[in-house]
């Protein structure tokens, strides 16, 4: 659990606070995405949680502890941190990079080696193939996976992620997002995730906190924010296509009925309704078959759903 109460950050010389009496709770095991216009305070908020930026006022509790009463170095060793540019040490092997925090915590070699191999496997990178390689030998998506592995090395309950996938090309970005969601379903870390991309926020977040001028405008599930924006600012921010965005939150199988449509394109049952609609429109068809005889989805099914 992360709890922010009356959080304020006033930078010297600024006309107004960067963060202005922010109240926010992130439940244990939840991914909370901070989003908003440039300069709204989302990264400042996240960086105050591990005291890379010190708050001016208010309180920050992580698992019931006021972080301002904790040694900042010890605090950061207990909170995973993933940034956009990854920050791997280029002169160190992948194994040594992942082992950075365990080594600082004094873990023995055997325990550290087991943990490195476990994490490489977790992020989908075979230990024997990657353990002894260097960051320069990896793709951008692979380096980002190693960044996630390093952040998880000491099994922290809290993970902070600052635009973690923003520097990756769109195809690999989708793959790394999916990989992280798979890991999160298994580990259930408490995650604060900063992004400027509303589509990424909708995909990654259990809840979204939309900020403006250092204040919280709306804190809601993606479905709730898309269906019931709190005001005109939220409505404009999520976009005029929010009905289409809502289709990304459901799967084709949830729309399907029994039967098959001969000659229609086929998609996996767990394909998002948004992607299924794209396949349908791209093919010129009015129906989709679900793989394995899972049923059929008709064009009107995408628009008849009530939520």
GROMACS .gro file of C-alpha atoms in nm:
model
  307
    1UNK     CA    1   0.000   0.000   0.000
    2UNK     CA    2   0.119   0.349  -0.088
    3UNK     CA    3  -0.059   0.644   0.068
    4UNK     CA    4   0.003   1.009  -0.018
    5UNK     CA    5  -0.162   1.265   0.208
    6UNK     CA    6  -0.154   1.639   0.143
    7UNK     CA    7   0.163   1.596  -0.060
    8UNK     CA    8   0.327   1.924  -0.164
    9UNK     CA    9   0.637   2.002  -0.365
   10UNK     CA   10   0.740   2.364  -0.409
   11UNK     CA   11   1.054   2.423  -0.610
   12UNK     CA   12   1.247   2.740  -0.533
   13UNK     CA   13   1.152   3.033  -0.755
   14UNK     CA   14   0.841   2.863  -0.896
   15UNK     CA   15   0.519   3.062  -0.893
   16UNK     CA   16   0.308   2.765  -0.789
   17UNK     CA   17   0.369   2.423  -0.634
   18UNK     CA   18   0.469   2.142  -0.868
   19UNK     CA   19   0.252   1.917  -0.648
   20UNK     CA   20  -0.037   2.084  -0.469
   21UNK     CA   21  -0.186   1.893  -0.172
   22UNK     CA   22  -0.212   1.561  -0.350
   23UNK     CA   23  -0.407   1.276  -0.187
   24UNK     CA   24  -0.370   0.934  -0.349
   25UNK     CA   25  -0.378   0.569  -0.243
   26UNK     CA   26  -0.235   0.274  -0.435
   27UNK     CA   27  -0.360  -0.060  -0.309
   28UNK     CA   28  -0.124  -0.353  -0.254
   29UNK     CA   29  -0.073  -0.551  -0.574
   30UNK     CA   30  -0.218  -0.274  -0.792
   31UNK     CA   31  -0.071  -0.093  -1.092
   32UNK     CA   32  -0.151   0.277  -1.062
   33UNK     CA   33  -0.065   0.480  -1.371
   34UNK     CA   34   0.016   0.848  -1.328
   35UNK     CA   35  -0.065   1.044  -1.640
   36UNK     CA   36  -0.130   1.400  -1.746
   37UNK     CA   37   0.004   1.684  -1.960
   38UNK     CA   38   0.371   1.772  -1.961
   39UNK     CA   39   0.461   1.947  -1.637
   40UNK     CA   40   0.159   1.816  -1.446
   41UNK     CA   41   0.379   1.661  -1.173
   42UNK     CA   42   0.352   1.290  -1.246
   43UNK     CA   43   0.728   1.217  -1.244
   44UNK     CA   44   0.784   1.449  -0.947
   45UNK     CA   45   0.519   1.259  -0.752
   46UNK     CA   46   0.676   0.923  -0.831
   47UNK     CA   47   1.028   1.040  -0.746
   48UNK     CA   48   0.912   1.163  -0.405
   49UNK     CA   49   0.801   0.811  -0.315
   50UNK     CA   50   1.164   0.690  -0.307
   51UNK     CA   51   1.295   1.033  -0.202
   52UNK     CA   52   1.490   1.109  -0.515
   53UNK     CA   53   1.298   1.436  -0.467
   54UNK     CA   54   1.221   1.546  -0.113
   55UNK     CA   55   0.865   1.663  -0.042
   56UNK     CA   56   0.797   2.013   0.085
   57UNK     CA   57   0.493   1.904   0.283
   58UNK     CA   58   0.248   1.623   0.346
   59UNK     CA   59   0.319   1.257   0.413
   60UNK     CA   60   0.417   0.951   0.208
   61UNK     CA   61   0.358   0.606   0.354
   62UNK     CA   62   0.481   0.284   0.196
   63UNK     CA   63   0.343  -0.027   0.364
   64UNK     CA   64   0.256   0.178   0.672
   65UNK     CA   65   0.597   0.348   0.710
   66UNK     CA   66   0.648   0.720   0.665
   67UNK     CA   67   0.932   0.724   0.412
   68UNK     CA   68   1.065   1.056   0.543
   69UNK     CA   69   1.171   0.868   0.858
   70UNK     CA   70   1.362   0.600   0.664
   71UNK     CA   71   1.724   0.625   0.552
   72UNK     CA   72   1.692   0.716   0.182
   73UNK     CA   73   1.959   0.468   0.068
   74UNK     CA   74   1.792   0.182   0.256
   75UNK     CA   75   1.455   0.298   0.124
   76UNK     CA   76   1.570   0.285  -0.239
   77UNK     CA   77   1.719  -0.061  -0.200
   78UNK     CA   78   1.373  -0.182  -0.099
   79UNK     CA   79   1.189  -0.017  -0.390
   80UNK     CA   80   1.244  -0.130  -0.748
   81UNK     CA   81   1.301   0.150  -0.999
   82UNK     CA   82   1.279   0.127  -1.377
   83UNK     CA   83   1.347   0.424  -1.605
   84UNK     CA   84   1.307   0.490  -1.976
   85UNK     CA   85   1.676   0.466  -2.064
   86UNK     CA   86   1.724   0.157  -1.845
   87UNK     CA   87   2.063   0.271  -1.710
   88UNK     CA   88   2.242  -0.064  -1.735
   89UNK     CA   89   2.615  -0.055  -1.660
   90UNK     CA   90   2.778  -0.106  -2.002
   91UNK     CA   91   3.100  -0.259  -1.866
   92UNK     CA   92   2.915  -0.524  -1.663
   93UNK     CA   93   2.758  -0.848  -1.783
   94UNK     CA   94   2.383  -0.896  -1.778
   95UNK     CA   95   2.418  -1.119  -1.472
   96UNK     CA   96   2.622  -0.854  -1.289
   97UNK     CA   97   2.371  -0.584  -1.380
   98UNK     CA   98   2.079  -0.786  -1.246
   99UNK     CA   99   2.277  -0.868  -0.930
  100UNK     CA  100   2.348  -0.502  -0.843
  101UNK     CA  101   2.112  -0.469  -0.545
  102UNK     CA  102   2.163  -0.823  -0.406
  103UNK     CA  103   2.536  -0.755  -0.408
  104UNK     CA  104   2.483  -0.428  -0.218
  105UNK     CA  105   2.267  -0.618   0.032
  106UNK     CA  106   2.547  -0.868   0.094
  107UNK     CA  107   2.389  -1.176  -0.060
  108UNK     CA  108   2.625  -1.470  -0.105
  109UNK     CA  109   2.730  -1.581  -0.452
  110UNK     CA  110   2.511  -1.892  -0.468
  111UNK     CA  111   2.197  -1.708  -0.365
  112UNK     CA  112   2.270  -1.424  -0.606
  113UNK     CA  113   2.334  -1.661  -0.897
  114UNK     CA  114   2.008  -1.846  -0.833
  115UNK     CA  115   1.817  -1.519  -0.822
  116UNK     CA  116   1.973  -1.390  -1.144
  117UNK     CA  117   1.884  -1.708  -1.332
  118UNK     CA  118   1.533  -1.706  -1.187
  119UNK     CA  119   1.475  -1.349  -1.302
  120UNK     CA  120   1.621  -1.398  -1.648
  121UNK     CA  121   1.381  -1.688  -1.691
  122UNK     CA  122   1.094  -1.477  -1.557
  123UNK     CA  123   1.149  -1.202  -1.816
  124UNK     CA  124   1.174  -1.456  -2.097
  125UNK     CA  125   1.553  -1.455  -2.149
  126UNK     CA  126   1.725  -1.794  -2.125
  127UNK     CA  127   2.001  -1.764  -1.859
  128UNK     CA  128   2.257  -1.970  -2.051
  129UNK     CA  129   2.209  -1.747  -2.355
  130UNK     CA  130   2.213  -1.408  -2.183
  131UNK     CA  131   2.391  -1.432  -1.846
  132UNK     CA  132   2.738  -1.351  -1.980
  133UNK     CA  133   2.643  -1.103  -2.251
  134UNK     CA  134   2.679  -0.725  -2.228
  135UNK     CA  135   2.411  -0.456  -2.270
  136UNK     CA  136   2.550  -0.347  -2.608
  137UNK     CA  137   2.472  -0.696  -2.742
  138UNK     CA  138   2.100  -0.665  -2.666
  139UNK     CA  139   1.811  -0.499  -2.846
  140UNK     CA  140   1.626  -0.209  -2.684
  141UNK     CA  141   1.342  -0.436  -2.578
  142UNK     CA  142   1.583  -0.688  -2.428
  143UNK     CA  143   1.765  -0.416  -2.235
  144UNK     CA  144   1.433  -0.296  -2.096
  145UNK     CA  145   1.351  -0.649  -1.980
  146UNK     CA  146   1.687  -0.660  -1.801
  147UNK     CA  147   1.598  -0.328  -1.639
  148UNK     CA  148   1.280  -0.485  -1.503
  149UNK     CA  149   1.472  -0.792  -1.385
  150UNK     CA  150   1.725  -0.572  -1.204
  151UNK     CA  151   1.445  -0.378  -1.033
  152UNK     CA  152   1.292  -0.705  -0.911
  153UNK     CA  153   1.621  -0.860  -0.796
  154UNK     CA  154   1.575  -0.812  -0.421
  155UNK     CA  155   1.201  -0.893  -0.446
  156UNK     CA  156   1.081  -0.543  -0.349
  157UNK     CA  157   0.711  -0.507  -0.268
  158UNK     CA  158   0.696  -0.173  -0.454
  159UNK     CA  159   0.804  -0.093  -0.809
  160UNK     CA  160   0.834   0.256  -0.959
  161UNK     CA  161   0.838   0.278  -1.339
  162UNK     CA  162   0.911   0.610  -1.512
  163UNK     CA  163   0.817   0.600  -1.884
  164UNK     CA  164   0.978   0.253  -1.886
  165UNK     CA  165   0.886   0.156  -2.242
  166UNK     CA  166   0.887   0.497  -2.408
  167UNK     CA  167   1.217   0.453  -2.596
  168UNK     CA  168   1.122   0.119  -2.757
  169UNK     CA  169   0.981   0.090  -3.110
  170UNK     CA  170   0.604   0.022  -3.125
  171UNK     CA  171   0.623  -0.350  -3.205
  172UNK     CA  172   0.872  -0.432  -2.930
  173UNK     CA  173   0.698  -0.193  -2.694
  174UNK     CA  174   0.380  -0.398  -2.720
  175UNK     CA  175   0.577  -0.718  -2.655
  176UNK     CA  176   0.751  -0.576  -2.347
  177UNK     CA  177   0.423  -0.438  -2.213
  178UNK     CA  178   0.265  -0.782  -2.252
  179UNK     CA  179   0.566  -0.945  -2.085
  180UNK     CA  180   0.544  -0.708  -1.790
  181UNK     CA  181   0.170  -0.771  -1.750
  182UNK     CA  182   0.240  -1.145  -1.748
  183UNK     CA  183   0.502  -1.098  -1.477
  184UNK     CA  184   0.269  -0.872  -1.278
  185UNK     CA  185  -0.010  -1.129  -1.284
  186UNK     CA  186   0.235  -1.371  -1.125
  187UNK     CA  187   0.409  -1.142  -0.873
  188UNK     CA  188   0.140  -0.882  -0.788
  189UNK     CA  189   0.378  -0.600  -0.701
  190UNK     CA  190   0.248  -0.259  -0.599
  191UNK     CA  191   0.341  -0.047  -0.900
  192UNK     CA  192   0.341   0.326  -0.972
  193UNK     CA  193   0.379   0.366  -1.347
  194UNK     CA  194   0.435   0.704  -1.518
  195UNK     CA  195   0.344   0.751  -1.884
  196UNK     CA  196   0.228   1.028  -2.117
  197UNK     CA  197   0.044   0.778  -2.341
  198UNK     CA  198  -0.326   0.729  -2.263
  199UNK     CA  199  -0.339   0.401  -2.458
  200UNK     CA  200  -0.052   0.265  -2.249
  201UNK     CA  201  -0.224   0.385  -1.932
  202UNK     CA  202  -0.545   0.205  -2.027
  203UNK     CA  203  -0.358  -0.115  -2.105
  204UNK     CA  204  -0.121  -0.121  -1.808
  205UNK     CA  205  -0.321   0.028  -1.522
  206UNK     CA  206  -0.559  -0.125  -1.272
  207UNK     CA  207  -0.633   0.239  -1.190
  208UNK     CA  208  -0.534   0.565  -1.357
  209UNK     CA  209  -0.453   0.889  -1.170
  210UNK     CA  210  -0.486   1.186  -1.405
  211UNK     CA  211  -0.300   1.497  -1.286
  212UNK     CA  212  -0.321   1.859  -1.392
  213UNK     CA  213  -0.109   2.140  -1.249
  214UNK     CA  214   0.001   1.919  -0.960
  215UNK     CA  215  -0.352   1.825  -0.858
  216UNK     CA  216  -0.549   1.503  -0.893
  217UNK     CA  217  -0.833   1.542  -1.144
  218UNK     CA  218  -0.963   1.184  -1.151
  219UNK     CA  219  -0.853   0.851  -1.002
  220UNK     CA  220  -1.045   0.559  -1.148
  221UNK     CA  221  -1.026   0.229  -1.330
  222UNK     CA  222  -0.960   0.261  -1.703
  223UNK     CA  223  -1.315   0.150  -1.781
  224UNK     CA  224  -1.466   0.401  -1.541
  225UNK     CA  225  -1.253   0.690  -1.669
  226UNK     CA  226  -1.345   0.612  -2.028
  227UNK     CA  227  -1.714   0.567  -1.952
  228UNK     CA  228  -1.753   0.851  -1.701
  229UNK     CA  229  -1.485   1.121  -1.736
  230UNK     CA  230  -1.501   1.354  -1.435
  231UNK     CA  231  -1.506   1.674  -1.640
  232UNK     CA  232  -1.430   1.825  -1.979
  233UNK     CA  233  -1.055   1.815  -1.919
  234UNK     CA  234  -1.062   1.438  -1.862
  235UNK     CA  235  -1.291   1.389  -2.159
  236UNK     CA  236  -1.055   1.582  -2.386
  237UNK     CA  237  -0.747   1.406  -2.245
  238UNK     CA  238  -0.873   1.051  -2.299
  239UNK     CA  239  -0.980   1.148  -2.652
  240UNK     CA  240  -1.288   1.155  -2.867
  241UNK     CA  241  -1.234   0.789  -2.954
  242UNK     CA  242  -1.284   0.672  -2.597
  243UNK     CA  243  -1.559   0.433  -2.705
  244UNK     CA  244  -1.302   0.261  -2.926
  245UNK     CA  245  -1.046   0.266  -2.643
  246UNK     CA  246  -1.298   0.086  -2.422
  247UNK     CA  247  -1.290  -0.203  -2.668
  248UNK     CA  248  -0.925  -0.260  -2.571
  249UNK     CA  249  -1.042  -0.356  -2.219
  250UNK     CA  250  -1.254  -0.653  -2.329
  251UNK     CA  251  -1.182  -0.966  -2.532
  252UNK     CA  252  -1.345  -1.104  -2.842
  253UNK     CA  253  -1.461  -1.410  -2.653
  254UNK     CA  254  -1.672  -1.188  -2.426
  255UNK     CA  255  -1.868  -1.079  -2.736
  256UNK     CA  256  -1.892  -1.416  -2.907
  257UNK     CA  257  -2.193  -1.632  -2.970
  258UNK     CA  258  -2.204  -1.996  -3.077
  259UNK     CA  259  -2.145  -2.088  -3.437
  260UNK     CA  260  -1.897  -2.031  -3.718
  261UNK     CA  261  -1.882  -1.806  -4.021
  262UNK     CA  262  -1.733  -1.988  -4.323
  263UNK     CA  263  -1.451  -1.791  -4.484
  264UNK     CA  264  -1.434  -1.526  -4.210
  265UNK     CA  265  -1.096  -1.429  -4.062
  266UNK     CA  266  -0.993  -1.603  -3.740
  267UNK     CA  267  -0.848  -1.455  -3.420
  268UNK     CA  268  -0.755  -1.597  -3.081
  269UNK     CA  269  -1.031  -1.588  -2.821
  270UNK     CA  270  -0.832  -1.354  -2.595
  271UNK     CA  271  -0.770  -1.098  -2.870
  272UNK     CA  272  -0.891  -0.757  -2.754
  273UNK     CA  273  -1.217  -0.644  -2.906
  274UNK     CA  274  -1.034  -0.339  -3.044
  275UNK     CA  275  -0.781  -0.557  -3.228
  276UNK     CA  276  -1.056  -0.792  -3.342
  277UNK     CA  277  -1.251  -0.502  -3.489
  278UNK     CA  278  -0.936  -0.386  -3.669
  279UNK     CA  279  -0.892  -0.734  -3.823
  280UNK     CA  280  -1.256  -0.737  -3.929
  281UNK     CA  281  -1.249  -0.394  -4.089
  282UNK     CA  282  -0.912  -0.457  -4.251
  283UNK     CA  283  -1.041  -0.773  -4.419
  284UNK     CA  284  -1.372  -0.623  -4.527
  285UNK     CA  285  -1.559  -0.895  -4.338
  286UNK     CA  286  -1.857  -0.852  -4.106
  287UNK     CA  287  -1.778  -1.153  -3.886
  288UNK     CA  288  -1.484  -1.312  -3.705
  289UNK     CA  289  -1.428  -1.672  -3.607
  290UNK     CA  290  -1.257  -1.749  -3.278
  291UNK     CA  291  -0.977  -2.003  -3.295
  292UNK     CA  292  -1.056  -2.357  -3.187
  293UNK     CA  293  -1.425  -2.329  -3.258
  294UNK     CA  294  -1.472  -2.072  -2.982
  295UNK     CA  295  -1.761  -1.899  -3.152
  296UNK     CA  296  -1.829  -1.611  -3.385
  297UNK     CA  297  -1.832  -1.232  -3.340
  298UNK     CA  298  -2.041  -1.012  -3.568
  299UNK     CA  299  -1.980  -0.647  -3.649
  300UNK     CA  300  -2.285  -0.534  -3.456
  301UNK     CA  301  -2.160  -0.715  -3.143
  302UNK     CA  302  -1.882  -0.457  -3.102
  303UNK     CA  303  -2.135  -0.176  -3.072
  304UNK     CA  304  -2.420  -0.352  -2.891
  305UNK     CA  305  -2.216  -0.411  -2.574
  306UNK     CA  306  -2.326  -0.205  -2.274
  307UNK     CA  307  -2.068  -0.110  -2.011
   0.00000   0.00000   0.00000
